mmCIF file of C-alpha atoms in Angstrom:
data_model
loop_
_atom_site.group_PDB
_atom_site.id
_atom_site.type_symbol
_atom_site.label_atom_id
_atom_site.label_comp_id
_atom_site.label_asym_id
_atom_site.label_seq_id
_atom_site.Cartn_x
_atom_site.Cartn_y
_atom_site.Cartn_z
ATOM 1 C CA MET A 1 44.939 -66.648 88.507
ATOM 2 C CA ALA A 2 41.643 -64.823 88.879
ATOM 3 C CA GLU A 3 41.445 -61.469 87.171
ATOM 4 C CA GLN A 4 40.917 -59.553 90.434
ATOM 5 C CA GLU A 5 43.997 -60.995 92.170
ATOM 6 C CA LYS A 6 46.606 -58.385 91.434
ATOM 7 C CA LEU A 7 49.877 -58.905 93.235
ATOM 8 C CA LYS A 8 52.701 -56.771 94.546
ATOM 9 C CA VAL A 9 55.807 -58.458 93.152
ATOM 10 C CA LEU A 10 59.357 -57.520 94.100
ATOM 11 C CA ILE A 11 62.098 -58.741 91.735
ATOM 12 C CA THR A 12 65.660 -58.560 93.073
ATOM 13 C CA THR A 13 68.719 -58.796 90.827
ATOM 14 C CA ASP A 14 72.419 -57.928 90.941
ATOM 15 C CA LEU A 15 72.222 -57.053 87.242
ATOM 16 C CA TYR A 16 69.751 -54.814 85.474
ATOM 17 C CA THR A 17 71.526 -52.453 83.086
ATOM 18 C CA THR A 18 74.099 -54.776 81.490
ATOM 19 C CA ASN A 19 73.559 -55.376 77.768
ATOM 20 C CA THR A 20 73.580 -58.850 76.168
ATOM 21 C CA ASN A 21 73.067 -60.685 79.436
ATOM 22 C CA GLY A 22 70.559 -63.489 79.893
ATOM 23 C CA VAL A 23 69.620 -62.512 83.453
ATOM 24 C CA VAL A 24 68.878 -58.921 82.428
ATOM 25 C CA THR A 25 66.791 -60.035 79.449
ATOM 26 C CA SER A 26 64.822 -62.462 81.612
ATOM 27 C CA VAL A 27 64.165 -59.851 84.320
ATOM 28 C CA GLN A 28 63.059 -57.213 81.806
ATOM 29 C CA ASN A 29 60.713 -59.636 80.065
ATOM 30 C CA LEU A 30 59.246 -60.786 83.388
ATOM 31 C CA PHE A 31 58.710 -57.181 84.486
ATOM 32 C CA ASP A 32 56.998 -56.347 81.180
ATOM 33 C CA GLU A 33 54.710 -59.378 81.222
ATOM 34 C CA LEU A 34 53.657 -59.084 84.875
ATOM 35 C CA THR A 35 53.046 -55.341 84.512
ATOM 36 C CA GLU A 36 50.941 -55.941 81.417
ATOM 37 C CA LYS A 37 48.836 -58.384 83.455
ATOM 38 C CA GLY A 38 48.126 -55.572 85.925
ATOM 39 C CA HIS A 39 50.432 -56.602 88.755
ATOM 40 C CA ASP A 40 52.350 -53.967 90.730
ATOM 41 C CA VAL A 41 55.984 -54.882 90.037
ATOM 42 C CA ARG A 42 59.123 -53.278 91.440
ATOM 43 C CA ILE A 43 62.776 -54.112 90.843
ATOM 44 C CA LEU A 44 65.487 -53.861 93.493
ATOM 45 C CA THR A 45 69.014 -53.860 92.104
ATOM 46 C CA ILE A 46 72.522 -52.532 92.652
ATOM 47 C CA SER A 47 73.511 -49.026 91.585
ATOM 48 C CA ASP A 48 76.574 -48.446 89.403
ATOM 49 C CA SER A 49 77.666 -45.638 91.741
ATOM 50 C CA LEU A 50 77.961 -44.660 95.411
ATOM 51 C CA HIS A 51 74.468 -43.170 95.289
ATOM 52 C CA SER A 52 71.160 -44.893 95.949
ATOM 53 C CA HIS A 53 68.298 -43.682 93.804
ATOM 54 C CA LYS A 54 64.952 -44.633 92.345
ATOM 55 C CA GLU A 55 63.849 -44.495 88.700
ATOM 56 C CA GLY A 56 60.190 -45.310 88.272
ATOM 57 C CA ALA A 57 59.681 -48.844 89.575
ATOM 58 C CA VAL A 58 63.430 -49.573 89.832
ATOM 59 C CA TYR A 59 65.317 -49.086 93.123
ATOM 60 C CA TYR A 60 69.109 -48.792 92.876
ATOM 61 C CA ILE A 61 71.167 -49.351 96.045
ATOM 62 C CA ARG A 62 74.584 -47.680 96.289
ATOM 63 C CA SER A 63 77.622 -49.872 95.758
ATOM 64 C CA VAL A 64 81.366 -50.085 95.281
ATOM 65 C CA PRO A 65 83.190 -51.878 92.418
ATOM 66 C CA LEU A 66 84.771 -55.297 92.862
ATOM 67 C CA GLY A 67 86.342 -55.446 89.411
ATOM 68 C CA ALA A 68 89.489 -57.027 90.845
ATOM 69 C CA VAL A 69 87.381 -60.073 91.738
ATOM 70 C CA TYR A 70 85.207 -60.255 88.607
ATOM 71 C CA PRO A 71 84.633 -57.756 85.764
ATOM 72 C CA ASP A 72 81.707 -55.329 86.340
ATOM 73 C CA LEU A 73 80.966 -56.867 89.764
ATOM 74 C CA ARG A 74 79.700 -54.402 92.394
ATOM 75 C CA MET A 75 78.899 -54.830 96.077
ATOM 76 C CA PRO A 76 76.266 -52.799 97.972
ATOM 77 C CA THR A 77 77.669 -50.713 100.817
ATOM 78 C CA SER A 78 74.655 -51.216 103.070
ATOM 79 C CA TYR A 79 71.772 -53.613 103.502
ATOM 80 C CA ARG A 80 69.776 -51.075 105.495
ATOM 81 C CA ASN A 81 68.652 -48.124 103.449
ATOM 82 C CA LYS A 82 65.608 -45.845 103.268
ATOM 83 C CA LEU A 83 64.737 -47.300 99.853
ATOM 84 C CA ILE A 84 64.807 -50.807 101.350
ATOM 85 C CA GLN A 85 62.512 -49.584 104.112
ATOM 86 C CA GLU A 86 60.177 -48.104 101.508
ATOM 87 C CA ILE A 87 59.870 -51.543 99.891
ATOM 88 C CA ILE A 88 59.275 -53.201 103.261
ATOM 89 C CA ASP A 89 56.511 -50.680 103.998
ATOM 90 C CA TRP A 90 55.027 -51.418 100.550
ATOM 91 C CA LYS A 91 54.652 -55.061 101.703
ATOM 92 C CA PRO A 92 55.153 -57.204 98.604
ATOM 93 C CA ASP A 93 53.070 -60.373 98.205
ATOM 94 C CA ILE A 94 55.926 -62.198 96.453
ATOM 95 C CA VAL A 95 59.700 -61.694 96.464
ATOM 96 C CA HIS A 96 61.332 -63.175 93.361
ATOM 97 C CA SER A 97 65.145 -63.193 93.483
ATOM 98 C CA GLN A 98 67.224 -63.657 90.333
ATOM 99 C CA CYS A 99 70.819 -63.733 91.639
ATOM 100 C CA GLU A 100 72.446 -65.679 94.468
ATOM 101 C CA PHE A 101 74.877 -63.039 95.669
ATOM 102 C CA PHE A 102 74.360 -59.485 96.888
ATOM 103 C CA SER A 103 70.743 -58.778 95.975
ATOM 104 C CA PHE A 104 69.759 -62.150 97.430
ATOM 105 C CA GLN A 105 70.540 -60.678 100.848
ATOM 106 C CA PHE A 106 67.923 -58.004 100.204
ATOM 107 C CA ALA A 107 65.408 -60.594 99.017
ATOM 108 C CA ALA A 108 65.879 -62.873 102.019
ATOM 109 C CA ARG A 109 65.627 -60.013 104.525
ATOM 110 C CA ILE A 110 62.537 -58.441 102.929
ATOM 111 C CA SER A 111 60.880 -61.870 102.670
ATOM 112 C CA ARG A 112 61.595 -62.572 106.332
ATOM 113 C CA ILE A 113 60.304 -59.201 107.579
ATOM 114 C CA THR A 114 57.164 -59.043 105.401
ATOM 115 C CA GLY A 115 56.306 -62.752 105.352
ATOM 116 C CA ALA A 116 56.222 -62.718 101.523
ATOM 117 C CA PRO A 117 57.197 -66.107 100.033
ATOM 118 C CA LEU A 118 60.645 -66.153 98.421
ATOM 119 C CA VAL A 119 60.800 -67.558 94.874
ATOM 120 C CA HIS A 120 64.207 -67.891 93.247
ATOM 121 C CA THR A 121 65.274 -68.350 89.627
ATOM 122 C CA TYR A 122 68.621 -70.144 89.316
ATOM 123 C CA HIS A 123 70.197 -68.624 86.204
ATOM 124 C CA THR A 124 73.871 -69.527 86.532
ATOM 125 C CA LEU A 125 75.800 -72.778 86.930
ATOM 126 C CA TYR A 126 78.816 -71.571 88.858
ATOM 127 C CA GLU A 127 81.151 -74.514 88.354
ATOM 128 C CA GLN A 128 82.576 -73.133 85.095
ATOM 129 C CA TYR A 129 82.790 -69.568 86.403
ATOM 130 C CA LEU A 130 84.733 -70.753 89.454
ATOM 131 C CA THR A 131 87.215 -72.750 87.369
ATOM 132 C CA SER A 132 87.483 -70.023 84.686
ATOM 133 C CA TYR A 133 88.196 -67.158 87.080
ATOM 134 C CA PHE A 134 89.032 -68.305 90.608
ATOM 135 C CA ILE A 135 89.779 -71.975 91.263
ATOM 136 C CA PRO A 136 91.892 -74.118 88.903
ATOM 137 C CA SER A 137 90.581 -77.366 90.429
ATOM 138 C CA LYS A 138 87.328 -78.519 88.777
ATOM 139 C CA ARG A 139 86.570 -80.898 91.641
ATOM 140 C CA LEU A 140 86.904 -78.130 94.218
ATOM 141 C CA GLY A 141 84.877 -75.745 92.053
ATOM 142 C CA ASP A 142 82.045 -78.290 91.714
ATOM 143 C CA PHE A 143 82.078 -78.945 95.469
ATOM 144 C CA LEU A 144 81.952 -75.243 96.357
ATOM 145 C CA ALA A 145 79.122 -74.556 93.892
ATOM 146 C CA LYS A 146 77.100 -77.373 95.462
ATOM 147 C CA VAL A 147 77.729 -76.420 99.091
ATOM 148 C CA LEU A 148 77.251 -72.671 98.603
ATOM 149 C CA SER A 149 74.056 -73.087 96.557
ATOM 150 C CA ARG A 150 72.556 -75.465 99.087
ATOM 151 C CA GLN A 151 73.397 -73.169 101.983
ATOM 152 C CA ARG A 152 72.222 -70.034 100.186
ATOM 153 C CA LEU A 153 68.868 -71.361 99.027
ATOM 154 C CA ARG A 154 67.779 -73.332 102.079
ATOM 155 C CA HIS A 155 64.867 -70.963 102.911
ATOM 156 C CA VAL A 156 63.544 -70.512 99.368
ATOM 157 C CA LYS A 157 59.882 -71.512 98.985
ATOM 158 C CA THR A 158 60.225 -72.707 95.383
ATOM 159 C CA LEU A 159 62.883 -72.661 92.649
ATOM 160 C CA VAL A 160 62.609 -71.836 88.953
ATOM 161 C CA ALA A 161 65.011 -73.547 86.536
ATOM 162 C CA PRO A 162 65.213 -72.189 82.971
ATOM 163 C CA THR A 163 66.021 -75.647 81.554
ATOM 164 C CA GLN A 164 66.017 -79.339 82.441
ATOM 165 C CA LYS A 165 69.812 -79.067 82.624
ATOM 166 C CA VAL A 166 69.528 -76.656 85.573
ATOM 167 C CA GLU A 167 66.873 -78.781 87.302
ATOM 168 C CA ASN A 168 69.151 -81.824 87.074
ATOM 169 C CA THR A 169 72.028 -79.833 88.564
ATOM 170 C CA LEU A 170 69.909 -78.471 91.427
ATOM 171 C CA GLN A 171 68.635 -81.947 92.221
ATOM 172 C CA SER A 172 72.238 -83.179 92.350
ATOM 173 C CA TYR A 173 72.942 -80.442 94.919
ATOM 174 C CA GLY A 174 70.336 -81.972 97.236
ATOM 175 C CA LEU A 175 68.073 -78.904 97.435
ATOM 176 C CA HIS A 176 64.715 -79.553 99.098
ATOM 177 C CA ALA A 177 62.548 -76.794 97.572
ATOM 178 C CA PRO A 178 60.236 -77.725 94.680
ATOM 179 C CA ILE A 179 61.751 -76.994 91.251
ATOM 180 C CA ASN A 180 59.720 -75.666 88.315
ATOM 181 C CA VAL A 181 61.221 -75.742 84.805
ATOM 182 C CA VAL A 182 60.199 -72.540 83.002
ATOM 183 C CA PRO A 183 62.104 -71.514 79.856
ATOM 184 C CA SER A 184 62.932 -67.803 79.894
ATOM 185 C CA GLY A 185 60.928 -66.042 77.228
ATOM 186 C CA ILE A 186 62.096 -63.664 74.537
ATOM 187 C CA SER A 187 60.356 -60.837 72.736
ATOM 188 C CA LEU A 188 59.408 -62.608 69.538
ATOM 189 C CA GLU A 189 58.027 -59.354 68.178
ATOM 190 C CA GLN A 190 61.521 -57.832 68.208
ATOM 191 C CA HIS A 191 63.090 -60.900 66.619
ATOM 192 C CA HIS A 192 60.472 -61.130 63.895
ATOM 193 C CA GLN A 193 61.631 -57.780 62.506
ATOM 194 C CA ARG A 194 63.534 -58.434 59.291
ATOM 195 C CA LEU A 195 66.154 -56.506 57.370
ATOM 196 C CA SER A 196 65.546 -56.341 53.641
ATOM 197 C CA GLN A 197 68.129 -58.158 51.534
ATOM 198 C CA GLU A 198 69.614 -54.808 50.497
ATOM 199 C CA GLU A 199 69.785 -53.572 54.120
ATOM 200 C CA ARG A 200 71.448 -56.829 55.146
ATOM 201 C CA LEU A 201 74.081 -56.511 52.432
ATOM 202 C CA GLU A 202 74.718 -52.847 53.306
ATOM 203 C CA HIS A 203 75.236 -53.689 56.999
ATOM 204 C CA ARG A 204 77.573 -56.528 56.070
ATOM 205 C CA ARG A 205 79.571 -54.363 53.678
ATOM 206 C CA ALA A 206 79.947 -51.710 56.406
ATOM 207 C CA LEU A 207 81.664 -54.383 58.531
ATOM 208 C CA GLY A 208 83.956 -55.477 55.702
ATOM 209 C CA ILE A 209 81.928 -58.558 54.742
ATOM 210 C CA ALA A 210 81.687 -59.245 51.008
ATOM 211 C CA ASP A 211 78.351 -60.203 49.471
ATOM 212 C CA ASP A 212 79.516 -63.778 48.819
ATOM 213 C CA ASP A 213 81.229 -64.244 52.221
ATOM 214 C CA GLN A 214 79.782 -66.899 54.524
ATOM 215 C CA VAL A 215 79.513 -65.708 58.112
ATOM 216 C CA LEU A 216 79.777 -67.645 61.363
ATOM 217 C CA LEU A 217 78.174 -65.533 64.083
ATOM 218 C CA ASN A 218 78.456 -65.540 67.861
ATOM 219 C CA LEU A 219 76.612 -63.014 70.002
ATOM 220 C CA GLY A 220 76.858 -62.466 73.747
ATOM 221 C CA ARG A 221 79.213 -61.689 76.583
ATOM 222 C CA LEU A 222 82.865 -62.417 75.824
ATOM 223 C CA GLY A 223 83.860 -64.343 78.951
ATOM 224 C CA GLY A 224 86.245 -67.236 79.510
ATOM 225 C CA GLU A 225 83.346 -69.520 80.458
ATOM 226 C CA LYS A 226 81.890 -69.057 76.931
ATOM 227 C CA ASN A 227 84.809 -71.045 75.440
ATOM 228 C CA LEU A 228 85.212 -68.722 72.447
ATOM 229 C CA GLY A 229 88.868 -69.690 72.137
ATOM 230 C CA GLU A 230 87.742 -73.092 70.912
ATOM 231 C CA LEU A 231 85.560 -71.470 68.247
ATOM 232 C CA MET A 232 88.491 -69.326 67.112
ATOM 233 C CA ASN A 233 90.641 -72.422 66.603
ATOM 234 C CA LEU A 234 87.847 -74.211 64.744
ATOM 235 C CA PHE A 235 87.208 -71.170 62.558
ATOM 236 C CA ALA A 236 90.911 -71.023 61.607
ATOM 237 C CA GLU A 237 90.785 -74.712 60.606
ATOM 238 C CA ALA A 238 87.548 -74.263 58.662
ATOM 239 C CA ARG A 239 89.025 -71.329 56.692
ATOM 240 C CA GLN A 240 91.736 -73.577 55.352
ATOM 241 C CA GLU A 241 88.990 -75.441 53.463
ATOM 242 C CA ASN A 242 86.671 -72.500 52.749
ATOM 243 C CA GLU A 243 88.235 -69.078 52.098
ATOM 244 C CA LYS A 244 84.817 -67.417 51.983
ATOM 245 C CA LEU A 245 84.332 -67.843 55.750
ATOM 246 C CA LYS A 246 84.324 -64.906 58.154
ATOM 247 C CA PHE A 247 83.673 -64.878 61.909
ATOM 248 C CA LEU A 248 81.462 -62.098 63.307
ATOM 249 C CA ILE A 249 81.698 -61.734 67.103
ATOM 250 C CA VAL A 250 79.035 -59.446 68.576
ATOM 251 C CA GLY A 251 79.446 -58.316 72.194
ATOM 252 C CA ASP A 252 82.122 -57.395 74.682
ATOM 253 C CA GLY A 253 83.731 -58.774 77.805
ATOM 254 C CA PRO A 254 86.967 -59.658 79.578
ATOM 255 C CA ALA A 255 88.024 -62.298 77.011
ATOM 256 C CA LYS A 256 88.031 -59.893 74.053
ATOM 257 C CA GLU A 257 91.703 -58.948 74.228
ATOM 258 C CA ASP A 258 92.822 -62.586 74.422
ATOM 259 C CA LEU A 259 90.583 -63.471 71.480
ATOM 260 C CA GLU A 260 92.083 -60.673 69.383
ATOM 261 C CA LYS A 261 95.583 -61.943 70.192
ATOM 262 C CA GLN A 262 94.540 -65.506 69.362
ATOM 263 C CA ALA A 263 93.116 -64.436 65.971
ATOM 264 C CA LYS A 264 96.402 -62.706 65.166
ATOM 265 C CA LYS A 265 98.458 -65.712 66.266
ATOM 266 C CA LEU A 266 96.342 -67.990 64.061
ATOM 267 C CA GLY A 267 96.703 -65.611 61.113
ATOM 268 C CA VAL A 268 92.949 -65.002 60.786
ATOM 269 C CA GLU A 269 92.697 -61.489 62.262
ATOM 270 C CA ASP A 270 91.636 -60.077 58.881
ATOM 271 C CA TYR A 271 88.648 -62.436 58.800
ATOM 272 C CA VAL A 272 87.414 -62.014 62.396
ATOM 273 C CA ILE A 273 85.210 -58.991 63.088
ATOM 274 C CA PHE A 274 84.563 -57.714 66.629
ATOM 275 C CA THR A 275 81.620 -55.310 66.763
ATOM 276 C CA GLY A 276 81.828 -54.585 70.502
ATOM 277 C CA MET A 277 78.661 -54.064 72.513
ATOM 278 C CA VAL A 278 75.492 -53.308 70.552
ATOM 279 C CA GLU A 279 72.204 -51.771 71.659
ATOM 280 C CA PRO A 280 69.629 -54.386 72.791
ATOM 281 C CA SER A 281 67.100 -52.846 70.381
ATOM 282 C CA GLU A 282 69.507 -53.576 67.483
ATOM 283 C CA VAL A 283 70.399 -57.145 68.386
ATOM 284 C CA GLN A 284 68.067 -58.749 65.827
ATOM 285 C CA ASN A 285 69.776 -56.825 63.012
ATOM 286 C CA TYR A 286 73.140 -58.349 63.949
ATOM 287 C CA TYR A 287 71.814 -61.916 64.113
ATOM 288 C CA GLN A 288 70.574 -61.487 60.548
ATOM 289 C CA LEU A 289 74.081 -60.672 59.288
ATOM 290 C CA GLY A 290 75.190 -64.245 59.960
ATOM 291 C CA ASP A 291 74.657 -67.429 57.967
ATOM 292 C CA VAL A 292 74.971 -69.798 60.934
ATOM 293 C CA PHE A 293 75.067 -69.221 64.706
ATOM 294 C CA VAL A 294 77.989 -70.928 66.443
ATOM 295 C CA SER A 295 78.694 -71.562 70.117
ATOM 296 C CA ALA A 296 81.195 -73.652 72.083
ATOM 297 C CA SER A 297 79.782 -72.785 75.513
ATOM 298 C CA THR A 298 78.662 -75.429 77.986
ATOM 299 C CA SER A 299 78.032 -72.867 80.753
ATOM 300 C CA GLU A 300 74.589 -71.792 79.480
ATOM 301 C CA THR A 301 71.566 -72.364 81.676
ATOM 302 C CA GLN A 302 68.832 -70.826 79.555
ATOM 303 C CA GLY A 303 70.480 -70.380 76.151
ATOM 304 C CA LEU A 304 68.627 -67.188 75.282
ATOM 305 C CA THR A 305 71.074 -66.411 72.495
ATOM 306 C CA TYR A 306 70.287 -69.794 70.913
ATOM 307 C CA ILE A 307 66.567 -69.010 71.008
ATOM 308 C CA GLU A 308 67.104 -65.491 69.676
ATOM 309 C CA ALA A 309 69.305 -66.790 66.861
ATOM 310 C CA ALA A 310 66.643 -69.357 65.964
ATOM 311 C CA ALA A 311 63.912 -66.694 66.055
ATOM 312 C CA ASN A 312 65.963 -64.712 63.536
ATOM 313 C CA GLY A 313 66.027 -67.726 61.241
ATOM 314 C CA LEU A 314 69.607 -68.871 61.814
ATOM 315 C CA PRO A 315 70.699 -72.510 61.722
ATOM 316 C CA LEU A 316 72.664 -73.483 64.860
ATOM 317 C CA LEU A 317 76.043 -75.194 65.200
ATOM 318 C CA CYS A 318 76.852 -75.642 68.886
ATOM 319 C CA ARG A 319 78.914 -77.756 71.207
ATOM 320 C CA GLN A 320 76.717 -80.535 72.572
ATOM 321 C CA ASP A 321 74.909 -79.431 75.722
ATOM 322 C CA GLU A 322 71.688 -80.279 77.565
ATOM 323 C CA CYS A 323 70.307 -76.757 77.294
ATOM 324 C CA LEU A 324 69.999 -77.224 73.520
ATOM 325 C CA ASP A 325 67.485 -80.068 73.900
ATOM 326 C CA GLU A 326 64.422 -77.905 73.229
ATOM 327 C CA VAL A 327 66.047 -75.543 70.708
ATOM 328 C CA LEU A 328 68.181 -77.614 68.338
ATOM 329 C CA GLU A 329 66.796 -80.538 66.336
ATOM 330 C CA GLU A 330 69.768 -82.448 64.966
ATOM 331 C CA GLY A 331 69.883 -82.209 61.201
ATOM 332 C CA GLN A 332 66.678 -80.176 61.047
ATOM 333 C CA ASN A 333 67.728 -76.694 62.192
ATOM 334 C CA GLY A 334 71.331 -77.349 63.132
ATOM 335 C CA TYR A 335 73.992 -79.659 64.480
ATOM 336 C CA GLU A 336 75.660 -80.353 67.813
ATOM 337 C CA TYR A 337 79.348 -81.248 67.771
ATOM 338 C CA THR A 338 81.659 -82.985 70.232
ATOM 339 C CA SER A 339 84.891 -82.848 68.208
ATOM 340 C CA ALA A 340 86.698 -80.629 65.730
ATOM 341 C CA GLU A 341 85.979 -83.195 62.998
ATOM 342 C CA GLU A 342 82.219 -82.986 63.629
ATOM 343 C CA PHE A 343 82.315 -79.173 63.618
ATOM 344 C CA LEU A 344 84.252 -79.030 60.345
ATOM 345 C CA ASP A 345 82.010 -81.621 58.675
ATOM 346 C CA ALA A 346 78.918 -79.653 59.739
ATOM 347 C CA ILE A 347 80.319 -76.349 58.434
ATOM 348 C CA ASP A 348 81.162 -77.991 55.136
ATOM 349 C CA HIS A 349 77.631 -79.370 54.795
ATOM 350 C CA VAL A 350 75.817 -76.213 55.960
ATOM 351 C CA MET A 351 77.745 -73.808 53.757
ATOM 352 C CA HIS A 352 77.518 -75.946 50.614
ATOM 353 C CA ASP A 353 73.803 -76.737 50.826
ATOM 354 C CA PRO A 354 71.699 -73.553 50.408
ATOM 355 C CA LYS A 355 68.447 -75.551 50.303
ATOM 356 C CA TRP A 356 69.242 -77.102 53.698
ATOM 357 C CA ARG A 357 70.012 -73.632 55.087
ATOM 358 C CA LYS A 358 66.675 -72.327 53.828
ATOM 359 C CA ASP A 359 64.735 -75.247 55.364
ATOM 360 C CA ALA A 360 66.723 -75.027 58.606
ATOM 361 C CA SER A 361 65.996 -71.302 58.831
ATOM 362 C CA LYS A 362 62.260 -71.960 58.663
ATOM 363 C CA ARG A 363 62.486 -74.764 61.247
ATOM 364 C CA SER A 364 64.474 -72.531 63.616
ATOM 365 C CA GLU A 365 61.737 -69.897 63.474
ATOM 366 C CA GLU A 366 59.076 -72.526 64.184
ATOM 367 C CA ILE A 367 60.963 -73.876 67.209
ATOM 368 C CA ALA A 368 61.579 -70.386 68.639
ATOM 369 C CA SER A 369 57.847 -69.579 68.563
ATOM 370 C CA ALA A 370 57.355 -71.731 71.694
ATOM 371 C CA PHE A 371 59.532 -69.340 73.697
ATOM 372 C CA ASP A 372 57.294 -66.268 73.469
ATOM 373 C CA LYS A 373 57.661 -64.147 76.621
ATOM 374 C CA LYS A 374 53.877 -64.256 77.118
ATOM 375 C CA ASN A 375 54.118 -68.011 77.831
ATOM 376 C CA PHE A 376 56.949 -67.205 80.254
ATOM 377 C CA GLY A 377 54.821 -64.626 82.110
ATOM 378 C CA ASP A 378 51.861 -67.017 82.352
ATOM 379 C CA ALA A 379 54.019 -69.796 83.796
ATOM 380 C CA ILE A 380 55.642 -67.559 86.437
ATOM 381 C CA GLU A 381 52.232 -66.158 87.409
ATOM 382 C CA ASN A 382 51.008 -69.725 87.994
ATOM 383 C CA ILE A 383 53.999 -70.389 90.256
ATOM 384 C CA TYR A 384 53.171 -67.325 92.338
ATOM 385 C CA GLU A 385 49.612 -68.583 92.695
ATOM 386 C CA SER A 386 50.843 -71.994 93.878
ATOM 387 C CA VAL A 387 53.139 -70.602 96.610
ATOM 388 C CA LEU A 388 50.419 -68.246 97.865
#
């Protein structure tokens, strides 16, 4: 894009202030990169109260809670508001929506009134959310996700998919808009900050982790769709063979209480540590407390936590999933598993081979370097140019 072509870009999102959330991280990084390039960027999102307000370039529209439907979910009380009119009068060149629900209504209306092309990033595969929280039937959940996505996105000019996995899913839905695969970037600068060995040991000791303990780490939202119950079972099995293992779970969410009960039932509650939510600026320090990053989720679309873990030099041990294709090199910086036996074999190998861990750590850092948020900003800017 030519240097003089500075754009007015409106980003709409249901989520903007939630910690440890991939959508929020992606939106913040996109805002930072586009602003740094000189574009005029504004964010339209949903307030956490009954009051609409504006903070700098962020517009918050009043809302009411829908926690009975889904934790932390909020619904705007009006789609016509003086702040919405202010954005319409501003006349954005591009409207880039990030969520398919409430804020998408704002995006579609503003796009229609101003004539600005509507770009949409598809962050979430809803099949697992529907079957985890609302609909016990997987077949019905898959059907609804397909029909609702196709209906919702029929007027979008172009789609952005964070991974090939998402592109494949969108193509299976029969969507007609062009699809661009653009991995969501991370702030490599933040994740290149390193604790000293003494700082690392002090932080671990403060959490009740001994210097010779070996730590499995998971970081992110604690939701049913993340399949952490499976990890808890696998951890309990692995501890029977290796009494030095501990499980550090960083984050919060609706599944936390069930996970605590499960740990107690399995007799491993003394070896599982829940930190609760941590500040985004401190996240890299928590990654570095682990020896290997573990995940059993197959609901990820962009896998930002995998990339962040790799950037912090962690080997990965994750349930096999398409979104790992660009992040995990089998045997080089981690392992994918499809069974308890494969998980346990991998843990045994990883924890008893310090040279492999050291080499894997270096390879993880090398792989993560491709996901710098600057590359992300450049790619999205090129998409805007193509639709204009």
